[in-house]
Coordinates of C-alpha atoms and ligand atoms in Angstrom, one line a residue:
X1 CA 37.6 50.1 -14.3
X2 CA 37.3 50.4 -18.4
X3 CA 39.3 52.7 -20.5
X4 CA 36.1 54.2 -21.3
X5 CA 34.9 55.0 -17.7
X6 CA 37.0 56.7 -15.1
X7 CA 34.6 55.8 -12.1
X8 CA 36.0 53.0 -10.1
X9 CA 34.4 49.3 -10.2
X10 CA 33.2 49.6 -6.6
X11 CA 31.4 53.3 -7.4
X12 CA 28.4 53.2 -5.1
X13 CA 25.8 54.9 -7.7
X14 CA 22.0 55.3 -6.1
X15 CA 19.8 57.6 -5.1
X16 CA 18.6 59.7 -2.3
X17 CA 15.3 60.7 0.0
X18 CA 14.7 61.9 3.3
X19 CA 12.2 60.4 6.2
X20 CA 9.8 63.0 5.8
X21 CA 9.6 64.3 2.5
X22 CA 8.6 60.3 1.8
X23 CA 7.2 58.5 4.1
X24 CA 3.7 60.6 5.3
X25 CA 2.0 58.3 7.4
X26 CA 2.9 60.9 9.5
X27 CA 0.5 59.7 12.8
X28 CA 0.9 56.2 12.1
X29 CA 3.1 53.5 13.8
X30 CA 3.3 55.0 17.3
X31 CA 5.1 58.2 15.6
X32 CA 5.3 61.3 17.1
X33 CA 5.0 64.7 15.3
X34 CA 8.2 66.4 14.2
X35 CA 8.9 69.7 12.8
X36 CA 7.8 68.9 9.7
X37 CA 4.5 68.8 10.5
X38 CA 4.6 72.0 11.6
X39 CA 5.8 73.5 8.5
X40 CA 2.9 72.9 5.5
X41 CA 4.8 75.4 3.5
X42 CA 8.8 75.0 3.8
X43 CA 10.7 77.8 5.0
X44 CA 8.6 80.1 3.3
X45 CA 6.4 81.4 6.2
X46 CA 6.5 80.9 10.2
X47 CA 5.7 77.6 11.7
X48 CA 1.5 76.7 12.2
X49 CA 0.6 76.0 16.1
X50 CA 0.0 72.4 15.1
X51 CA -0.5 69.8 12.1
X52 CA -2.6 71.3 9.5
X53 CA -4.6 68.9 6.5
X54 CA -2.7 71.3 3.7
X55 CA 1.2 69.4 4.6
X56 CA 1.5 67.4 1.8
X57 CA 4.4 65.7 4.1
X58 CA 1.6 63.8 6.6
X59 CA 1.3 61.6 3.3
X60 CA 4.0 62.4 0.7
X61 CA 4.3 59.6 -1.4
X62 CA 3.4 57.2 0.8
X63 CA 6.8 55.2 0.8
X64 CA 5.6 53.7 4.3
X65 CA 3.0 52.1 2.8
X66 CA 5.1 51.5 -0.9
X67 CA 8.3 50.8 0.1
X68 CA 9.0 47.2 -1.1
X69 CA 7.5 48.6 -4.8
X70 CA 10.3 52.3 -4.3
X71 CA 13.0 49.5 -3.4
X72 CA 12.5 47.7 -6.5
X73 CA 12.0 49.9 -8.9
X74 CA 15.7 51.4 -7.5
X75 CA 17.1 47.7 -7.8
X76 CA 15.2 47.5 -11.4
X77 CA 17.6 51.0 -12.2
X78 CA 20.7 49.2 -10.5
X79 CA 21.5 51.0 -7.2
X80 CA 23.9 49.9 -5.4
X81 CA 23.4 52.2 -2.8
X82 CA 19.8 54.1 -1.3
X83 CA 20.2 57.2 1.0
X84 CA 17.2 57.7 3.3
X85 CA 17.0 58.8 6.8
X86 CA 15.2 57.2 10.0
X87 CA 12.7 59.2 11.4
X88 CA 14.0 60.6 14.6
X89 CA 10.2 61.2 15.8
X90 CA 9.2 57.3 14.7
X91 CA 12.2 55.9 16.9
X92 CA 11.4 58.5 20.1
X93 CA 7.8 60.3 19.5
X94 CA 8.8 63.1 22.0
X95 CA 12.6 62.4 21.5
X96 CA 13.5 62.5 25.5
X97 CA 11.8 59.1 26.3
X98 CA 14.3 56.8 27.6
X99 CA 12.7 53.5 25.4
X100 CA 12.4 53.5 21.5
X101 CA 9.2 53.1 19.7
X102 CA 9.2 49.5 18.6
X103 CA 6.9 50.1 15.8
X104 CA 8.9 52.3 14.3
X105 CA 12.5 50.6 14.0
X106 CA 10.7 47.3 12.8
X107 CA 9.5 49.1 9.7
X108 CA 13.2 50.1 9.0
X109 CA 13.8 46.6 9.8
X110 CA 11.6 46.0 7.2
X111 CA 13.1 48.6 4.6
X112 CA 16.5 47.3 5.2
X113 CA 15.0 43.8 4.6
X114 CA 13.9 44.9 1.1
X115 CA 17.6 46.6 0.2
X116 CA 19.3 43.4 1.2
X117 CA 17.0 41.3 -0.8
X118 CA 18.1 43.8 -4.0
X119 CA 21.9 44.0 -2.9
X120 CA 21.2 47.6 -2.0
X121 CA 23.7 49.2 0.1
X122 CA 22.2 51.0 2.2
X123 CA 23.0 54.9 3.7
X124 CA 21.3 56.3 6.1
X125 CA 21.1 60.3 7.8
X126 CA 20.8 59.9 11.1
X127 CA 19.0 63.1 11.4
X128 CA 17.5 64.8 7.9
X129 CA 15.3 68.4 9.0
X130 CA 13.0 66.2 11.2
X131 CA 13.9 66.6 15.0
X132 CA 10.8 65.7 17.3
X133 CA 8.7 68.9 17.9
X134 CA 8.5 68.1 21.2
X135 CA 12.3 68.5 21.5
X136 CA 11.7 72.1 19.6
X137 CA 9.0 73.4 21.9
X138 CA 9.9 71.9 25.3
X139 CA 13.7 72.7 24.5
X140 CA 14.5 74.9 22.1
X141 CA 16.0 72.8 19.3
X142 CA 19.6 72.2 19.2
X143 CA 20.0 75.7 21.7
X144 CA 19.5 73.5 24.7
X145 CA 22.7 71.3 25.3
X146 CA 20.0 68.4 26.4
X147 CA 19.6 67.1 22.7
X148 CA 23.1 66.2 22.8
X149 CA 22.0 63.4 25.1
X150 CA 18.5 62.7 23.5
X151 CA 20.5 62.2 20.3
X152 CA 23.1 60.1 21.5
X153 CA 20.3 58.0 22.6
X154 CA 18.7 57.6 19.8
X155 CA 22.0 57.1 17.7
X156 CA 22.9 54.3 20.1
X157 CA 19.9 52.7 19.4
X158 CA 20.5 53.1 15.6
X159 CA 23.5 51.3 15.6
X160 CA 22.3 48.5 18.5
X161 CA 19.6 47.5 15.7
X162 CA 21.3 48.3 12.4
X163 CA 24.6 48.3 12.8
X164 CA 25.5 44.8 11.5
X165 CA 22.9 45.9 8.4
X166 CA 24.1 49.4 7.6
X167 CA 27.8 50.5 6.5
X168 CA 27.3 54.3 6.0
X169 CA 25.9 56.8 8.4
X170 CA 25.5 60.3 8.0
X171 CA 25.2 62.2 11.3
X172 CA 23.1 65.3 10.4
X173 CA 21.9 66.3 7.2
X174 CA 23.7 69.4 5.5
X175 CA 24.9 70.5 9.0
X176 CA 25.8 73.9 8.1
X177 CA 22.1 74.8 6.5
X178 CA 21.3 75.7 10.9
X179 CA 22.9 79.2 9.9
X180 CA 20.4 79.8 7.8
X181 CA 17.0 77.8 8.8
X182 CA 17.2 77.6 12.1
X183 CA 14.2 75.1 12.6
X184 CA 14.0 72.9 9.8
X185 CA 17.8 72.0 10.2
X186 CA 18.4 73.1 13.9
X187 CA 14.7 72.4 15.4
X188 CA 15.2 75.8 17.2
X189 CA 11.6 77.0 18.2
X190 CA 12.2 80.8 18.3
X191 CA 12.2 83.1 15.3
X192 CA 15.1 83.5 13.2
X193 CA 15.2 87.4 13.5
X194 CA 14.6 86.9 17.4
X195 CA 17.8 84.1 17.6
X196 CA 20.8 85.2 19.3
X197 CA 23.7 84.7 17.2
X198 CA 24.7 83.2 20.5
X199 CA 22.2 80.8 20.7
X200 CA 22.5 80.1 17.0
X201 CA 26.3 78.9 17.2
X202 CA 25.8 77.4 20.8
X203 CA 23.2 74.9 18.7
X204 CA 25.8 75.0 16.3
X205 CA 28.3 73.4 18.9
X206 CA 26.0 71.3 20.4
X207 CA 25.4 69.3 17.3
X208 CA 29.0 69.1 16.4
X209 CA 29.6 67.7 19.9
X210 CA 26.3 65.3 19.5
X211 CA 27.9 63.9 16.2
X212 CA 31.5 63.3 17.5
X213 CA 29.4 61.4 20.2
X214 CA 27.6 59.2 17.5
X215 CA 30.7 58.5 15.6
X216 CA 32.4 57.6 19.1
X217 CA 29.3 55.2 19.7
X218 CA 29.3 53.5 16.6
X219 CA 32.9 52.6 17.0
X220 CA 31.6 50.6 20.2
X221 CA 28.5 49.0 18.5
X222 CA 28.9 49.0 15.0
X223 CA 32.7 48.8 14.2
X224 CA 32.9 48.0 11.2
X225 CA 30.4 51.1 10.1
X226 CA 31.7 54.2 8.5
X227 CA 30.5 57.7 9.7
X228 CA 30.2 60.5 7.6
X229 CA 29.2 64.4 7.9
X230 CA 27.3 65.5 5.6
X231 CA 27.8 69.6 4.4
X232 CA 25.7 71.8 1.9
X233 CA 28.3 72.5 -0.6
X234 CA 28.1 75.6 -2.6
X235 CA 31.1 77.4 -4.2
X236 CA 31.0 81.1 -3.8
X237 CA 33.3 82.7 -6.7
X238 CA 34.5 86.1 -6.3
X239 CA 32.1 88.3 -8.4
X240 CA 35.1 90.3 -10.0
X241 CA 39.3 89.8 -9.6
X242 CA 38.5 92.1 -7.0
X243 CA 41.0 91.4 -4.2
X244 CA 38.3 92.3 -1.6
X245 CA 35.4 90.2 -4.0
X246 CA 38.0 87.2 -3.1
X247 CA 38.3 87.6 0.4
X248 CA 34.6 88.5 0.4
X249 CA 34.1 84.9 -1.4
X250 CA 37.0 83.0 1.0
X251 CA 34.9 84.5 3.5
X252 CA 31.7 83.0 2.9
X253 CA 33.3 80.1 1.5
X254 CA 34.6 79.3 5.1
X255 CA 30.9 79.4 6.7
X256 CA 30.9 76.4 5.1
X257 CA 34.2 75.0 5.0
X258 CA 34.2 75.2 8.9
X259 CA 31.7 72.6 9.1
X260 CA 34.1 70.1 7.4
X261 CA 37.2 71.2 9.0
X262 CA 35.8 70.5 12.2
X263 CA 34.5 67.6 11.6
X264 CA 37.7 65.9 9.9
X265 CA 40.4 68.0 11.9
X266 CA 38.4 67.6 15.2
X267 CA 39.1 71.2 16.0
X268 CA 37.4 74.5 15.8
X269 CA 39.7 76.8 13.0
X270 CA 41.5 79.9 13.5
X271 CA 39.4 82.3 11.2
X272 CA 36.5 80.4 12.8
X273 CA 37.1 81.5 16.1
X274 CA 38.1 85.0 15.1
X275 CA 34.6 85.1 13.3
X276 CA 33.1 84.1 16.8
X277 CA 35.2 87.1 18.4
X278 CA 34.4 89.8 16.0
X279 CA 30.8 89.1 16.5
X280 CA 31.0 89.2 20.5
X281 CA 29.8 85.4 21.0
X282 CA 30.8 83.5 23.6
X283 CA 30.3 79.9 23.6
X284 CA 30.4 77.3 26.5
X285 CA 32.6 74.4 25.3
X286 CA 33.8 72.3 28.1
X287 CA 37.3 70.5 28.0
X288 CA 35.4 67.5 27.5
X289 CA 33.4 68.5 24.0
X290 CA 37.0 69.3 23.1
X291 CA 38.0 65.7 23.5
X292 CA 34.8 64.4 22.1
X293 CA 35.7 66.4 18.8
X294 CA 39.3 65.8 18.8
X295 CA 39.1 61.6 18.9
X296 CA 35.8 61.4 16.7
X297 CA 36.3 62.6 13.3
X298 CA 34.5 61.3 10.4
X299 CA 35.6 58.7 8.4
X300 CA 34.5 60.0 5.5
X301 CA 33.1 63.7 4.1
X302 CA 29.5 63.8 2.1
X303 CA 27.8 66.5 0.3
X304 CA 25.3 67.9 -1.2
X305 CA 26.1 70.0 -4.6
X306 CA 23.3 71.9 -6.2
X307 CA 24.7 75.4 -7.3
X308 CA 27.5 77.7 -6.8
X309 CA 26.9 81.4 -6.6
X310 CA 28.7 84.7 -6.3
X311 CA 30.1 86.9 -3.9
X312 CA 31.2 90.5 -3.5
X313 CA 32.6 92.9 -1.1
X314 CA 30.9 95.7 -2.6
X315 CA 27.0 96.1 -1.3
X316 CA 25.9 98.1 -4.4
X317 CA 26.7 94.7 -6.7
X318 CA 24.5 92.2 -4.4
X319 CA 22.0 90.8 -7.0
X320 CA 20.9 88.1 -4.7
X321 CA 18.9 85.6 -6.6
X322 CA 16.4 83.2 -5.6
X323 CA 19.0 80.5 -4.3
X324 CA 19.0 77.7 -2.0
X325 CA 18.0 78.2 1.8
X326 CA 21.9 79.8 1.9
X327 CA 20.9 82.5 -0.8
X328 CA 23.6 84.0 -2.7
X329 CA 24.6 86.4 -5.1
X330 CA 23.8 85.9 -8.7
X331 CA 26.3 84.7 -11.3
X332 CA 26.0 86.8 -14.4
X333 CA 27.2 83.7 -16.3
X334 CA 25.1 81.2 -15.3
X335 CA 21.8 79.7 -16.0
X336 CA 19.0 79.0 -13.6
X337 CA 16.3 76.2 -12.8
X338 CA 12.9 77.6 -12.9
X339 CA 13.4 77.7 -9.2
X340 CA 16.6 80.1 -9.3
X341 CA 18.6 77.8 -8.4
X342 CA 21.7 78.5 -11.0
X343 CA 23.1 75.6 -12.9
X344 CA 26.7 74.7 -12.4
X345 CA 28.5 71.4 -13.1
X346 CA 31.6 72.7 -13.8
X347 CA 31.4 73.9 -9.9
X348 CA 31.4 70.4 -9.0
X349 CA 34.3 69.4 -10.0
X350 CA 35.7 72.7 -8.3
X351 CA 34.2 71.3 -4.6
X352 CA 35.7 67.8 -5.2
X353 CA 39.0 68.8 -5.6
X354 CA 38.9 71.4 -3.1
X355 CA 37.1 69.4 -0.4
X356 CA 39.7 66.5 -0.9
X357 CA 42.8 69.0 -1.2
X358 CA 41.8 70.3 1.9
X359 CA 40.8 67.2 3.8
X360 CA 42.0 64.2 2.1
X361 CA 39.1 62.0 2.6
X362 CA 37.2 60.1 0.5
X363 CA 34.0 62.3 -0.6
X364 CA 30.5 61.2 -1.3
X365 CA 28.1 62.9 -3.1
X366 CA 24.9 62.5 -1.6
X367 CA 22.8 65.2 -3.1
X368 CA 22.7 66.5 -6.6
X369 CA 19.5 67.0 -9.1
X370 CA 17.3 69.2 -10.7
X371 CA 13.9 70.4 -9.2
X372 CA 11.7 70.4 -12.2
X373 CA 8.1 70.9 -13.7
X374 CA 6.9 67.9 -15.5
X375 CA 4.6 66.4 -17.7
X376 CA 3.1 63.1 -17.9
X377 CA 2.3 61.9 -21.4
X378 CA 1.3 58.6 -23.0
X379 CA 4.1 57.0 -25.4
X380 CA 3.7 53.7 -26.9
X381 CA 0.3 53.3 -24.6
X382 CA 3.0 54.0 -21.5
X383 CA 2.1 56.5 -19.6
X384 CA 5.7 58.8 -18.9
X385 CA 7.6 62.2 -19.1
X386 CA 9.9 63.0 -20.8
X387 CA 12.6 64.8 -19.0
X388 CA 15.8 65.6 -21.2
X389 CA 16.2 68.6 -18.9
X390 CA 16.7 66.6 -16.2
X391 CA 19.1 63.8 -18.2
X392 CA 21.6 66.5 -19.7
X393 CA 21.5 68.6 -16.0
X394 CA 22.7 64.3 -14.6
X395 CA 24.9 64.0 -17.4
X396 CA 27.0 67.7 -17.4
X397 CA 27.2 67.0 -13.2
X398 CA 28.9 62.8 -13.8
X399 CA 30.7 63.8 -16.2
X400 CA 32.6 66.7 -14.4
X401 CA 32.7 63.5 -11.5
X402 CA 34.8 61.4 -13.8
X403 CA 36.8 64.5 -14.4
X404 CA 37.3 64.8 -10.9
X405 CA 38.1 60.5 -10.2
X406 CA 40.8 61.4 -13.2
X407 CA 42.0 64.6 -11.1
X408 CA 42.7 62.4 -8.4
X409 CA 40.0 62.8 -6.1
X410 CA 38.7 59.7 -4.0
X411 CA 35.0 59.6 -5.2
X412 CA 32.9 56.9 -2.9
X413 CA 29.6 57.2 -5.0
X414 CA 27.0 59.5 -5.8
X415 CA 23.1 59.5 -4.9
X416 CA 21.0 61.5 -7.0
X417 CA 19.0 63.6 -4.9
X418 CA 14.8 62.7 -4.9
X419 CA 15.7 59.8 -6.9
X420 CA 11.8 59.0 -6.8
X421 CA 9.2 62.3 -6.7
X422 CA 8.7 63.6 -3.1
X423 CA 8.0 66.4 -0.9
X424 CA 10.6 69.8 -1.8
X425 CA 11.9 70.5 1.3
X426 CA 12.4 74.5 0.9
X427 CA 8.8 74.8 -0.6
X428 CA 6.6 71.8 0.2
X429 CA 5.7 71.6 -3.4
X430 CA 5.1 68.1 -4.9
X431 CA 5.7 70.1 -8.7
X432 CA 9.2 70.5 -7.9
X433 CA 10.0 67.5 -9.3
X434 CA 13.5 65.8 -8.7
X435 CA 13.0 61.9 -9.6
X436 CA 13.4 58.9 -12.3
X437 CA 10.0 57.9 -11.1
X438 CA 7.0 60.3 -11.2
X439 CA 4.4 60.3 -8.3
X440 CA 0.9 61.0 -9.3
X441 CA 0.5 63.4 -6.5
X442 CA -0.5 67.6 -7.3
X443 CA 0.2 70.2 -5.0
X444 CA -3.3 70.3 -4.1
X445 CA -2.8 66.9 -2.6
X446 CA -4.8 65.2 -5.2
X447 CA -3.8 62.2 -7.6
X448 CA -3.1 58.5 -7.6
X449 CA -0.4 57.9 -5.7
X450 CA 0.6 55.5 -9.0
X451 CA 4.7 55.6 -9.5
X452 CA 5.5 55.8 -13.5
X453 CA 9.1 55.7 -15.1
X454 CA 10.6 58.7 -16.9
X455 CA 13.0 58.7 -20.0
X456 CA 15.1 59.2 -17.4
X457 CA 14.9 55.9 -15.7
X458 CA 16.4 54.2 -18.3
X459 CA 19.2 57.0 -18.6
X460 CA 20.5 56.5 -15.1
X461 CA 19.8 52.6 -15.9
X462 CA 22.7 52.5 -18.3
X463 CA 24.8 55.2 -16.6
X464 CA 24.9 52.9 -14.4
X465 CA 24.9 49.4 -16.4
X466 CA 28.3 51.1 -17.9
X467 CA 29.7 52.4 -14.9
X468 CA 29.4 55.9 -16.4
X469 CA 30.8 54.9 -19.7
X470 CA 27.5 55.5 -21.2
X471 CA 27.7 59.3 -20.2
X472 CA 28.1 61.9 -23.2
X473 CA 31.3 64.4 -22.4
Ligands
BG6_1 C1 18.7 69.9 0.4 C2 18.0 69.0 1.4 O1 18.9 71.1 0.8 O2 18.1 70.1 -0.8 C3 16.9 68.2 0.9 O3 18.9 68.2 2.1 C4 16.1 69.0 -0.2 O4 16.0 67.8 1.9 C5 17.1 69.3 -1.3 O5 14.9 68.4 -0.6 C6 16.4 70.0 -2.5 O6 15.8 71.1 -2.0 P1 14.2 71.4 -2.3 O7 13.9 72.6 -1.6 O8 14.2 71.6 -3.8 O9 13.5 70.2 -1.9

């Protein structure tokens, strides 16, 4: 560490992408169909009956087919570390076959090969909105307690292969995001206003118990890995002093908060349980699934950090803006993206030192960035965009990081979410633009496929050259 930096010498700094909003080559390689190709348009509108030509996702960018060039343009920015998950649906087409899909872990084999020629640490989701859509219509999603099984499967086949080759695991993506998209993070087949809140917090449990299981298994096969959860962060501020507008906040707060708590104090909290009372569910959790959760807890506690929002008791102040997939009232004192997503670094450092005051372990941020519209122009006979937007939305967000590391808080690293341009998960829009690297690729599925650097690039570059010392408070 410098006198000029605060982030520690070993700060993992990277990026991050998911299976499917990447890879396409969505038929190829002995994969089977997930969810994803189900859902052409995000969360927007119900599923289609089957694949339809419009998903962007069945080709994305095309990172099965460009991976060695993604790797190294990461390693040209200095990554130490590259979040991106394995394709549960590449591994097990239908996801309750009892023998992997060959095809499918060599090409990881093949992606880990190209992070270890770069030094690249990689850190991978286990599970990232893409659950086999086989397991969805045959099962239910996560409702059906048999996925705990399928998953531990496929986990233990995760860490038989890549275990020695991968340190950091992240069981399920943003865990918590099931309450409110019940089939992109929960696979669950039937409607959302048809779902039994029963159902929904029986999936709920199952997938808690299904990633104490993979955190028990990877201390058998893969000792020396470290298992994360991995939560949707968002702060919700009480609209006014307002004692009710704070317990209204502390309320929603803990829909959240829950998902850590469990999975670092390997038990179900108080106000939890009183939550499940007062809404008349009754769950089955056997004596065992209480061990399960009670022995595994996670070595470590990621997130993902876009926006904070408000909260109120009183129904006749719910502005609810645009928001993330977990909505939200609006903060009268913040700005939004063009997306309504409303702009908060400040709320960062607020979840850092609240999720390590409350948990004590370290925290990674595995998800933060700025969905926006670009433009590619020609500078110097260099084809580019220039994205200061997206630079001083980076910059405000580290720099409340450092201000956090100097709080105190153990800080592992941070992964810039859609490091590289790819599929928006809430919206399936390719415009919604996140990365250092621009993908020639329209909403209308046409363009190149060609990858060209933004100002950005060279920003994160020396962010990370200097360790963060090259930030501007
Ligand atoms: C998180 C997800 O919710 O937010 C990612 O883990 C997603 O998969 C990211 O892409 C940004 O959301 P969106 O809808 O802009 O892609």
């Amino acid at each position: 560490m410098t006198s000029s930096t605060p982030f520690p010498a070993d700060f993992l700094w990277g990026g991050a992408t998911a299976a499917n909003q990447i890879e396409g080559a969505y038929n190829e390689g002995g994969k089977g169909l997930s969810i994803q190709d189900v859902m052409p348009q995000g969360i927007a509108t119900p599923r289609t009956e089957g694949p339809t030509d419009d998903n962007l996702k069945q080709v994305a960018i095309d990172f099965y087919h460009r991976y060695a060039e993604d790797i190294a343009l990461f390693a040209e920015m200095g990554f130490k570390t590259f979040r991106f998950s394995i394709a549960w649906s590449r591994v097990f087409p239908l996801g309750d076959e009892s023998e992997p899909n060959e095809e499918g872990l060599a090409f990881y084999d093949r992606v880990l090969d190209e992070c270890e020629k770069h030094g690249i640490e990689p850190l991978v989701t286990i599970s990232h909105y893409e659950t086999p859509l086989h397991l969805t219509e045959t099962y239910d999603g996560w409702v059906n307690r048999d996925l705990i099984g399928f998953y531990e499967r496929y986990a233990r086949v995760l860490f038989a292969r890549y275990g020695t080759r991968v340190k950091y695991w992240l069981t399920f993506n943003e865990i918590n995001s099931v309450l409110h998209a019940p089939l992109m993070s929960g696979g669950i087949n039937t409607p959302k206003d048809q779902l039994s809140t029963t159902d929904l917090y029986q999936a709920i449990h199952n997938e808690l118990v299904a990633s104490a299981l993979a955190t028990k298994a990877a201390r058998e096969l893969a000792p020396q890995a470290q298992i994360g959860c991995m939560v949707l962060a968002m702060p919700a501020y009480p609209l006014t002093p307002d004692p009710d507008d704070v317990m209204a906040s502390l309320t929603t707060e803990r829909t959240n908060l829950a998902f850590g708590d469990i999975h670092v104090r390997g038990e179900y909290p108080g106000y939890y349980l009183r939550s499940l009372r007062d809404q008349g569910v009754e769950l089955v959790i056997t004596d065992e699934d209480r061990a399960l959760l009670k022995e595994h807890t996670v070595d470590f506690v990621s997130f993902s950090y876009y926006m904070s929002v408000a909260e109120t008791a009183d129904d006749s102040k719910r502005i609810i803006g645009e928001g993330n997939i977990m909505g939200g009232v609006s903060n009268p004192t913040l700005q939004a993206s063009e997306w309504g997503w409303q702009i908060d670094p400040v709320g960062l450092r607020i979840v850092l030192n609240q999720f390590w005051d409350r948990w004590q372990k370290p925290l990674f941020i595995v998800e933060n960035g700025l969905g926006a519209r670009d433009q590619l122009v020609e500078v110097d006979g260099r084809k580019t965009v220039i994205d200061d937007y997206r630079i001083d939305y980076l910059n405000d967000h580290l720099v409340q990081v450092g201000e956090a590391i100097t709080d105190g808080v153990d800080v592992m690293g941070y992964t810039s979410w859609g490091c590289i341009d790819i599929v928006s998960a809430s919206t399936a829009q390719l415009s919604k633009r996140y990365g250092f690297i621009y993908v020639d690729r329209n909403d209308d599925g046409t363009g190149t496929l060609d990858r060209y650097k933004k100002k950005s690039f060279d920003w994160y570059a020396e962010v990370i050259s200097s360790n963060g010392a090259s930030l501007t408070r």
